[in-house]
Amino acid sequence: MSAYHPLTEAEAIVRARAVPGVFAPGANLTVREIGDGNLNLVFHIQESGQGKGLILKQALPYAKVVGESWPLTLDRARIESEALMIQGELAPGLAPKVYEYEPELALTIMEDLSDHVIMRRGLIEGNAYPLFAGHIGEFLARTLFFTSDFGMNQQQKKLKTGRFINPELCKITEDLIFDDPYTVSANNNYDPAIEKEAASLREDRELHLEVARLRYGFLTKGQALLHGDLHTGSIFVTPTSTKVIDPEFAYYGPMGFDIGAVLANLLLNAVAQGGRMDDPSKLGDFRAYLLDTVQQVWDEFETRFRALWAEHCVDRLLRESGYLDAFLAELLQDTFGYAGAKMVRRIVGLAHVADIDGIPDEARRNRARRVALAIGTDLIKRHRTAGSIGQMLAVANLHLASKEGN
């Protein structure tokens, strides 16, 4: 094919046929453009009646959510494909297989996951995934450990860091998560009904100080190769399988940012269910599952990370057990803060979550927004004193009860 241009559906089929060993010669292929994100075209190619398929993901040179006035580098497609291959190698079975990457078209061709569902959608529908905590705990532990100074040659890590300098997408994070929600910004987007809460974010100097600490950590802590956008819309699941997708925001940053993102999205769904489930018993049970999953994700991550450290730590001094304890204590605090920041941006920032925005009743929808902001700001303010993941659950339960009256 020619130099870069956005693919048509017909061109996507031609490109898919050229991938060796997937489709039979002359197979009847169908195509749908399914990209519902902000930055890319995504084509789903299937062979009729055979259950075989491919995903073709093409980066656009601008943000779809805004348009051509917000240009973006196409190199993010290379970053995403390389991150997916690294994650697939380090955490087998927990990321989609990459078949090919075509730099001229900023195109990644990967495994079809149409037998999975987007986790956000599944949780919105009230479905539980009992193996998820173990799977994501393993993914986080292995991808973060083996791309850090604990688990890889430290000179190679410095070189690898250069492959994932991702300034444009990092700038999006730096602005949308660690700046815009706390000032008057054209990028902010929220219902006027929560103007009082939004104004409080702009005026709370104590909160700003803690956000500044988190922002500086995001800017400077090159601890490990992050996914960079690890929310429940970037995870495909079945009851027995978990696949992490879309690491185009990948860069070397603070480990707690990825862990906090996962936990924040579980908490956002726990908040949202108060506007979706009318049966108090069902609501209580599902929230208990979600909060227990928050606990399990951290526990599974910590257990696996400690085991990897014991067997594979490459640095003599970093093998001191006292240092690992101190590191994980600080990591837990980072996780608290980044989880809170992720929750806040999803309520007043540019991009929201369907969990809350899709609540049919306006009053319940805005109540959920207020609860999410209360939990998020509390986690940010408490992050430097956090000592256990149980404290995160306590914060969530406190605001779920006090602001919902249940």
Coordinates of C-alpha atoms in Angstrom, one line a residue:
M1 CA 0.0 0.0 0.0
S2 CA 1.0 3.6 -0.4
A3 CA 2.3 6.1 2.2
Y4 CA 0.2 7.0 5.2
H5 CA -3.5 7.6 4.7
P6 CA -6.5 6.6 6.8
L7 CA -7.6 3.1 5.5
T8 CA -11.0 2.5 4.0
E9 CA -12.9 -0.6 4.9
A10 CA -12.1 -2.1 1.5
E11 CA -8.4 -1.5 2.0
A12 CA -8.5 -3.0 5.5
I13 CA -9.8 -6.3 4.0
V14 CA -7.0 -6.3 1.4
R15 CA -4.4 -5.8 4.2
A16 CA -6.0 -8.5 6.4
R17 CA -5.9 -11.1 3.5
A18 CA -2.1 -10.6 3.3
V19 CA -1.5 -11.8 6.9
P20 CA -0.1 -15.3 6.6
G21 CA -2.0 -18.3 8.1
V22 CA -5.1 -16.6 9.2
F23 CA -7.7 -16.6 6.4
A24 CA -8.3 -19.2 3.7
P25 CA -7.5 -18.0 0.1
G26 CA -10.6 -16.4 -1.4
A27 CA -12.4 -16.4 2.0
N28 CA -15.5 -14.3 2.3
L29 CA -14.4 -11.5 4.7
T30 CA -16.6 -8.9 6.4
V31 CA -15.4 -5.7 8.0
R32 CA -16.7 -3.2 10.6
E33 CA -15.0 0.0 11.8
I34 CA -15.5 -0.4 15.6
G35 CA -13.3 2.3 17.0
D36 CA -15.1 4.1 19.7
G37 CA -12.1 5.6 21.3
N38 CA -10.6 9.1 20.8
L39 CA -7.4 8.5 18.8
N40 CA -7.7 5.6 16.2
L41 CA -9.5 3.7 13.5
V42 CA -10.2 0.1 14.5
F43 CA -11.3 -2.4 11.9
H44 CA -12.7 -5.8 12.8
I45 CA -12.2 -8.3 10.0
Q46 CA -14.0 -11.7 10.1
E47 CA -14.2 -14.8 7.9
S48 CA -17.9 -15.5 7.4
G49 CA -19.0 -18.7 9.2
Q50 CA -15.5 -19.6 10.4
G51 CA -15.1 -17.7 13.6
K52 CA -11.7 -16.4 12.4
G53 CA -10.9 -12.7 12.7
L54 CA -8.3 -10.0 13.0
I55 CA -8.2 -6.5 14.4
L56 CA -6.5 -3.8 12.4
K57 CA -5.8 -0.7 14.5
Q58 CA -4.6 2.5 12.7
A59 CA -3.4 5.6 14.5
L60 CA -4.9 8.9 13.2
P61 CA -2.7 12.0 13.1
Y62 CA -5.1 13.8 15.4
A63 CA -7.4 13.2 18.3
K64 CA -10.9 12.0 17.1
V65 CA -12.5 13.5 20.2
V66 CA -11.4 17.0 19.1
G67 CA -10.5 16.8 15.4
E68 CA -7.7 17.9 13.3
S69 CA -7.0 21.0 15.5
W70 CA -5.4 18.5 18.0
P71 CA -2.6 16.9 16.0
L72 CA -0.8 13.8 17.4
T73 CA 2.2 11.9 16.4
L74 CA 1.8 8.6 14.5
D75 CA 4.8 7.2 16.3
R76 CA 2.4 6.2 19.1
A77 CA 1.4 3.3 16.9
R78 CA 4.9 1.9 17.1
I79 CA 5.0 2.5 20.8
E80 CA 1.7 0.6 21.2
S81 CA 2.8 -2.3 19.1
E82 CA 6.2 -2.6 20.9
A83 CA 4.5 -2.4 24.3
L84 CA 2.0 -5.1 23.4
M85 CA 4.7 -7.4 22.3
I86 CA 6.7 -6.8 25.5
Q87 CA 3.6 -7.3 27.6
G88 CA 2.7 -10.4 25.7
E89 CA 6.2 -11.8 26.3
L90 CA 6.3 -10.9 30.0
A91 CA 2.7 -11.8 30.8
P92 CA 1.8 -14.7 28.4
G93 CA -1.9 -14.9 27.6
L94 CA -2.7 -11.6 29.1
A95 CA -2.3 -9.4 26.1
P96 CA -3.5 -9.9 22.5
K97 CA -1.1 -11.4 20.0
V98 CA 0.5 -8.9 17.5
Y99 CA 0.7 -10.4 14.0
E100 CA 2.3 -7.4 12.2
Y101 CA 3.2 -3.8 12.6
E102 CA 3.3 -1.6 9.5
P103 CA 5.1 1.7 10.3
E104 CA 4.2 3.4 7.0
L105 CA 0.5 3.2 7.8
A106 CA 0.8 3.4 11.6
L107 CA -1.0 0.1 11.6
T108 CA -1.0 -2.8 14.1
I109 CA -2.6 -6.1 13.2
M110 CA -3.5 -8.2 16.2
E111 CA -5.6 -11.0 17.6
D112 CA -9.4 -10.8 17.4
L113 CA -10.9 -10.7 20.9
S114 CA -14.6 -10.7 19.8
D115 CA -15.2 -13.7 22.1
H116 CA -14.4 -11.4 25.0
V117 CA -16.3 -8.3 26.2
I118 CA -15.0 -4.9 27.2
M119 CA -14.7 -5.1 31.0
R120 CA -16.4 -1.8 31.5
R121 CA -19.5 -3.0 29.7
G122 CA -19.5 -6.2 31.6
L123 CA -19.3 -4.5 34.9
I124 CA -22.0 -2.0 34.0
E125 CA -24.3 -5.0 33.3
G126 CA -23.5 -6.3 36.7
N127 CA -21.3 -9.3 35.7
A128 CA -18.6 -10.6 38.0
Y129 CA -15.2 -11.9 36.8
P130 CA -13.8 -14.0 39.7
L131 CA -10.4 -14.7 38.0
F132 CA -9.7 -11.0 37.0
A133 CA -7.9 -10.0 40.2
G134 CA -5.4 -12.8 39.8
H135 CA -4.9 -12.1 36.1
I136 CA -4.4 -8.4 36.4
G137 CA -2.3 -8.8 39.5
E138 CA 0.0 -11.1 37.5
F139 CA 0.0 -8.7 34.5
L140 CA 0.9 -5.8 36.7
A141 CA 3.6 -7.6 38.7
R142 CA 5.3 -9.1 35.7
T143 CA 5.2 -6.2 33.3
L144 CA 6.3 -3.7 36.0
F145 CA 8.9 -5.9 37.7
F146 CA 10.7 -7.0 34.5
T147 CA 10.8 -3.6 33.0
S148 CA 12.2 -2.0 36.2
D149 CA 15.7 -1.8 37.7
F150 CA 14.7 -4.7 39.9
G151 CA 14.1 -7.1 37.0
M152 CA 16.2 -6.1 34.0
N153 CA 19.7 -5.1 33.2
Q154 CA 19.9 -1.5 34.3
Q155 CA 21.9 -0.3 31.3
Q156 CA 19.4 -2.0 29.0
K157 CA 16.6 -0.3 30.8
K158 CA 18.1 3.1 30.1
L159 CA 18.2 2.2 26.4
K160 CA 14.7 0.8 26.5
T161 CA 13.4 4.0 28.1
G162 CA 14.5 5.8 25.0
R163 CA 12.2 3.6 22.9
F164 CA 9.2 4.8 24.9
I165 CA 9.7 8.5 25.1
N166 CA 6.1 9.4 24.5
P167 CA 5.9 13.2 25.0
E168 CA 2.6 14.0 23.2
L169 CA 0.5 11.4 24.9
C170 CA 2.2 12.0 28.2
K171 CA 1.3 15.7 27.8
I172 CA -2.4 14.6 27.4
T173 CA -2.1 12.8 30.7
E174 CA -0.2 15.7 32.4
D175 CA -2.9 18.2 31.4
L176 CA -6.1 16.2 31.6
I177 CA -5.4 14.4 34.9
F178 CA -3.0 16.6 36.8
D179 CA -3.9 20.2 35.7
D180 CA -7.2 20.8 34.0
P181 CA -9.6 19.5 36.7
Y182 CA -8.1 22.0 39.2
T183 CA -8.4 25.1 37.1
V184 CA -10.7 26.8 34.6
S185 CA -9.9 24.9 31.3
A186 CA -11.6 24.6 28.0
N187 CA -10.9 20.8 28.2
N188 CA -13.1 20.4 31.3
N189 CA -16.6 18.9 30.7
Y190 CA -19.1 18.5 33.5
D191 CA -22.8 19.0 34.3
P192 CA -23.6 22.4 35.7
A193 CA -25.4 20.6 38.5
I194 CA -22.0 19.8 40.1
E195 CA -20.5 23.3 39.6
K196 CA -20.2 23.6 43.4
E197 CA -18.0 20.5 43.6
A198 CA -16.0 21.6 40.5
A199 CA -15.4 25.0 42.0
S200 CA -14.1 23.3 45.2
L201 CA -11.5 21.4 43.1
R202 CA -10.3 24.7 41.8
E203 CA -10.1 26.4 45.2
D204 CA -8.8 23.6 47.5
R205 CA -5.1 24.5 48.1
E206 CA -4.5 21.4 50.2
L207 CA -5.7 19.3 47.4
H208 CA -3.6 21.2 44.9
L209 CA -0.4 20.5 46.9
E210 CA -1.1 16.8 46.8
V211 CA -1.9 16.8 43.1
A212 CA 1.4 18.7 42.6
R213 CA 3.3 15.8 44.3
L214 CA 1.5 13.3 42.1
R215 CA 2.1 15.3 39.0
Y216 CA 5.8 15.6 39.8
G217 CA 6.0 11.9 40.3
F218 CA 4.4 11.3 36.9
L219 CA 6.9 13.6 35.3
T220 CA 10.0 12.2 37.0
K221 CA 9.6 8.6 38.3
G222 CA 10.8 6.4 35.5
Q223 CA 10.3 3.2 37.5
A224 CA 8.9 0.8 34.8
L225 CA 7.3 0.6 31.5
L226 CA 3.7 1.5 32.1
H227 CA 0.6 0.7 30.1
G228 CA -0.3 4.3 30.7
D229 CA -4.1 4.1 30.3
L230 CA -5.1 1.0 32.1
H231 CA -8.8 1.4 32.7
T232 CA -11.6 -1.1 32.3
G233 CA -12.2 0.1 28.8
S234 CA -8.7 -1.2 27.9
I235 CA -9.3 -4.7 29.3
F236 CA -11.2 -7.5 27.5
V237 CA -12.6 -10.3 29.7
T238 CA -14.5 -13.5 29.8
P239 CA -15.1 -15.5 33.0
T240 CA -11.8 -17.3 32.5
S241 CA -9.7 -14.9 30.4
T242 CA -8.3 -11.4 30.7
K243 CA -6.6 -9.4 27.9
V244 CA -5.0 -6.0 28.3
I245 CA -5.2 -3.8 25.1
D246 CA -4.4 -0.3 23.9
P247 CA -1.1 0.6 25.6
E248 CA -0.5 3.6 23.2
F249 CA 0.2 5.8 26.3
A250 CA 3.0 3.5 27.3
Y251 CA 6.1 5.2 28.8
Y252 CA 8.5 4.7 31.7
G253 CA 6.8 6.2 34.7
P254 CA 5.6 5.5 38.3
M255 CA 4.3 2.0 38.8
G256 CA 1.4 3.2 41.0
F257 CA -0.1 5.0 38.1
D258 CA -1.1 1.8 36.3
I259 CA -2.2 0.1 39.5
G260 CA -4.2 3.1 40.6
A261 CA -5.9 3.3 37.3
V262 CA -7.3 -0.2 37.6
L263 CA -8.5 0.3 41.1
A264 CA -10.0 3.7 40.3
N265 CA -12.2 2.2 37.6
L266 CA -13.4 -0.6 39.9
L267 CA -14.3 2.2 42.4
L268 CA -16.1 4.2 39.7
N269 CA -18.2 1.2 38.8
A270 CA -19.0 0.6 42.5
V271 CA -20.2 4.3 42.7
A272 CA -22.2 4.0 39.5
Q273 CA -24.1 0.9 40.5
G274 CA -25.9 3.1 43.1
G275 CA -27.7 4.7 40.2
R276 CA -28.2 1.5 38.3
M277 CA -29.3 -1.2 40.7
D278 CA -32.6 -0.7 42.5
D279 CA -32.5 -3.9 44.6
P280 CA -30.5 -3.0 47.8
S281 CA -29.5 -6.6 48.3
K282 CA -28.1 -7.0 44.8
L283 CA -26.4 -3.6 45.0
G284 CA -24.8 -4.5 48.3
D285 CA -23.5 -7.8 47.0
F286 CA -22.1 -6.4 43.8
R287 CA -20.4 -3.5 45.6
A288 CA -18.9 -6.0 48.0
Y289 CA -17.6 -8.0 45.1
L290 CA -16.0 -4.8 43.5
L291 CA -14.4 -3.7 46.7
D292 CA -13.1 -7.2 47.4
T293 CA -11.7 -7.1 43.9
V294 CA -9.8 -3.9 44.8
Q295 CA -8.3 -5.6 47.8
Q296 CA -7.5 -8.8 45.8
V297 CA -5.8 -6.8 42.9
W298 CA -3.4 -5.2 45.3
D299 CA -2.8 -8.4 47.3
E300 CA -2.2 -10.5 44.1
F301 CA 0.1 -7.8 42.7
E302 CA 2.1 -7.6 45.9
T303 CA 2.4 -11.3 46.4
R304 CA 3.6 -11.9 42.8
F305 CA 6.0 -8.9 42.9
R306 CA 7.6 -10.1 46.1
A307 CA 8.0 -13.6 44.6
L308 CA 9.6 -12.1 41.4
W309 CA 11.9 -10.0 43.5
A310 CA 13.0 -13.0 45.6
E311 CA 13.9 -15.0 42.5
H312 CA 14.9 -12.5 39.8
C313 CA 16.1 -9.3 41.4
V314 CA 19.2 -8.3 39.5
D315 CA 20.7 -5.7 41.9
R316 CA 22.6 -6.8 45.0
L317 CA 21.6 -3.8 47.1
L318 CA 18.0 -3.8 46.0
R319 CA 17.8 -7.4 47.2
E320 CA 17.8 -6.1 50.8
S321 CA 14.4 -7.1 52.1
G322 CA 14.1 -3.9 54.1
Y323 CA 14.4 -1.9 50.9
L324 CA 11.6 -3.9 49.2
D325 CA 9.3 -3.3 52.1
A326 CA 10.0 0.5 52.0
F327 CA 9.5 0.5 48.2
L328 CA 6.2 -1.3 48.3
A329 CA 5.0 1.0 51.1
E330 CA 5.7 4.0 48.9
L331 CA 4.1 2.3 45.9
L332 CA 0.9 1.8 47.9
Q333 CA 0.8 5.5 48.6
D334 CA 1.4 6.4 45.0
T335 CA -1.4 3.9 44.1
F336 CA -3.8 5.7 46.4
G337 CA -3.0 9.1 44.9
Y338 CA -3.1 8.1 41.3
A339 CA -6.4 6.2 41.8
G340 CA -7.9 9.4 43.3
A341 CA -6.6 11.6 40.5
K342 CA -8.1 9.2 37.9
M343 CA -11.5 9.3 39.6
V344 CA -11.5 13.1 39.6
R345 CA -10.6 13.5 36.0
R346 CA -13.4 11.1 34.9
I347 CA -16.0 13.3 36.4
V348 CA -15.0 16.9 35.5
G349 CA -12.4 16.3 32.8
L350 CA -12.6 15.8 29.0
A351 CA -13.3 12.1 28.9
H352 CA -15.8 10.5 31.3
V353 CA -16.8 6.9 31.9
A354 CA -20.0 5.3 30.7
D355 CA -20.5 3.6 34.1
I356 CA -21.7 7.0 35.5
D357 CA -22.6 9.0 32.4
G358 CA -24.9 6.2 31.3
I359 CA -27.1 6.3 34.5
P360 CA -30.6 7.0 33.1
D361 CA -31.9 9.2 36.0
E362 CA -30.3 12.7 36.1
A363 CA -30.5 13.1 39.9
R364 CA -28.9 9.7 40.5
R365 CA -26.3 10.4 37.9
N366 CA -25.2 13.6 39.5
R367 CA -25.3 12.0 42.9
A368 CA -22.9 9.4 41.6
R369 CA -20.6 12.1 40.3
R370 CA -20.5 13.8 43.7
V371 CA -19.7 10.5 45.4
A372 CA -16.9 9.7 42.9
L373 CA -15.4 13.2 43.4
A374 CA -15.6 12.8 47.2
I375 CA -13.8 9.4 47.1
G376 CA -11.2 10.7 44.6
T377 CA -10.3 13.8 46.5
D378 CA -10.1 12.0 49.8
L379 CA -7.7 9.4 48.3
I380 CA -5.5 12.2 46.9
K381 CA -5.4 14.0 50.2
R382 CA -4.7 10.8 52.2
H383 CA -2.2 9.2 49.8
R384 CA 0.9 10.1 51.8
T385 CA -0.4 8.5 55.0
A386 CA -1.9 5.3 53.4
G387 CA -0.7 2.2 55.1
S388 CA -2.9 -0.6 53.8
I389 CA -5.3 -1.2 50.8
G390 CA -8.0 -1.6 53.4
Q391 CA -7.9 2.1 54.0
M392 CA -8.9 2.6 50.4
L393 CA -12.0 0.5 50.9
A394 CA -12.8 2.4 54.1
V395 CA -12.7 5.7 52.2
A396 CA -15.0 4.3 49.5
N397 CA -17.4 2.9 52.0
L398 CA -17.5 6.1 54.0
H399 CA -18.5 8.2 51.1
L400 CA -20.8 5.6 49.6
A401 CA -22.8 5.5 52.8
S402 CA -22.7 9.2 53.8
K403 CA -23.6 10.6 50.4
E404 CA -26.1 8.0 49.3
G405 CA -27.8 7.5 52.7
N406 CA -27.4 3.7 52.6

